[in-house]
């Protein structure tokens, strides 16, 4: 096996100039021909470089002669200087005489080797240097640079793209010759990580793998011998197992691969499995974990059949204070065959949604939106957490606590802050208090209802909590298995967010909603079981009941349900934002849950789910001169 592309900087080339004037002239020519807003050509250590910068400040640096991406700094925090370097790159070192430099190591590099026969070393092919073929941009929100080189009848294009939340590298190999060529190829990325013990990948569970050396590359940090050398795990390495010998296949049986120790693997279907009509292939995407900086990056492969993954273990100390891993899509075990007149394409995408975690802590949040109120053209907040309750006794008609007064505030920012609101109705002799308690890792909302009248009081309604998610398609409710549920129209409270198209499909719930009017109508009767069934049947003819069969309930579809016999605690998981929230109820017997469905834009207006502790099917009864308390806890387990 030998290199098809010569990524080393030739000694006699434009990158090895004899005068500053010549170098400046070359970069000036590139700038004049291809430069535009967000795309800048410059020189770094006598090497022509193109720097891409999109609107949000995310940037990328690409060495032109060898197609080496040496820096990728996306915006990962909302603060002003919220950029982090993703790639681990060792700068080029000058010789003792200062007569030149060697290539930088690490970063992202394309590796292509020709294979003449299986298990053969092949022969080296001389290639031209990478040159800039074209650039493209969509304003400054998407930037792209295309490099090209050739080797005889083989033409190769390398396209590097930058977007606000992702970057992509793609290769196109076209065979203009008369013979087929076989290629071993990979796009290898060196990811920086803050802590050795906090580095890993997730998404490879169930995938087969075997120990395998990396492709020989001029920008690989570890040599082939270092990558395959076994290491002493040291003391206190509980659970550590040595890597199996090359050629022995295993199956990943844990969701997260911890990369504290040294390994060099190929994740793919074993060769004996690939001959079968159906076989399990490597996943098309997986995620890198940098627990020290609390950053996650999703790696997506296209065109390649395998995934290469390696970590240096204790050898990382030899190359700096930070830790790093090397991974990327590859075709190493089975070469890619490009027939005459055909072309082959492969790509890698690195994307992230760390911005939506809102800072350095893993967080969840309540979804809020602003709309315009037609009456006075003032801003109205929708979403968040609100109360939608109606009360009634024999002394007065239905009353809803919509007007609140501040009763008291207590606590300290260092521990917890509690705000108490109060609403009264003199006609019914009813007082409702809403107590909001914010602690370090939990938000508690409680309602305290006092019935000072001489007749019984009936309370009906729900907490309405809008939780921000990346998309309902990536959101799950865990722990509801075995709970009975009733399909009901959404509760349309003053602050509810309901998509205008919700319920228009025949297979979904009706476009009618449960608002205060509907709840009031329920109170006009004596609320016997027959009356309630009759009233709710008029509200929604398509309602039905069932039992939750899935303990890992996927919220991707439109739904509006009321769960009974639900557990006191369950968990909402958002895999897109990699966050979760534990929901607990006190006092209530029902759980309201609403999902707008996944047909809307990710991280958009309708990227939320709605839930709340409720009394919608069966009102809560309060005896005269008594109190009732109910509440909801939203606990952040990510803290």
CSV table of N, CA and C in Angstrom, one decimal, residues 470-471 598-607:
chain,number,residue,atom,x,y,z
A,470,UNK,N,-35.1,20.1,21.1
A,470,UNK,CA,-34.5,20.3,19.7
A,470,UNK,C,-35.6,20.1,18.7
A,471,UNK,N,-36.3,19.0,18.9
A,471,UNK,CA,-37.5,18.7,18.0
A,471,UNK,C,-38.2,17.5,18.7
A,598,UNK,N,-43.5,16.5,14.6
A,598,UNK,CA,-42.2,16.8,14.2
A,598,UNK,C,-42.1,17.4,12.8
A,599,UNK,N,-43.2,17.9,12.3
A,599,UNK,CA,-43.2,18.4,10.9
A,599,UNK,C,-42.7,19.9,10.9
A,600,UNK,N,-42.4,20.4,12.0
A,600,UNK,CA,-41.9,21.8,12.1
A,600,UNK,C,-40.4,21.9,12.1
A,601,UNK,N,-39.9,23.1,12.0
A,601,UNK,CA,-38.5,23.4,11.9
A,601,UNK,C,-37.8,23.0,13.3
A,602,UNK,N,-36.7,22.4,13.2
A,602,UNK,CA,-35.9,22.1,14.4
A,602,UNK,C,-35.5,23.4,15.1
A,603,UNK,N,-35.5,23.4,16.4
A,603,UNK,CA,-35.1,24.6,17.2
A,603,UNK,C,-36.0,25.8,16.8
A,604,UNK,N,-37.2,25.6,16.3
A,604,UNK,CA,-38.0,26.6,15.9
A,604,UNK,C,-39.1,26.9,16.9
A,605,UNK,N,-40.2,27.6,16.5
A,605,UNK,CA,-41.2,28.1,17.3
A,605,UNK,C,-42.0,26.9,18.0
A,606,UNK,N,-42.1,25.8,17.2
A,606,UNK,CA,-42.8,24.6,17.7
A,606,UNK,C,-41.9,23.5,18.1
A,607,UNK,N,-40.7,23.8,18.5
A,607,UNK,CA,-39.8,22.8,19.1
A,607,UNK,C,-40.0,22.8,20.6
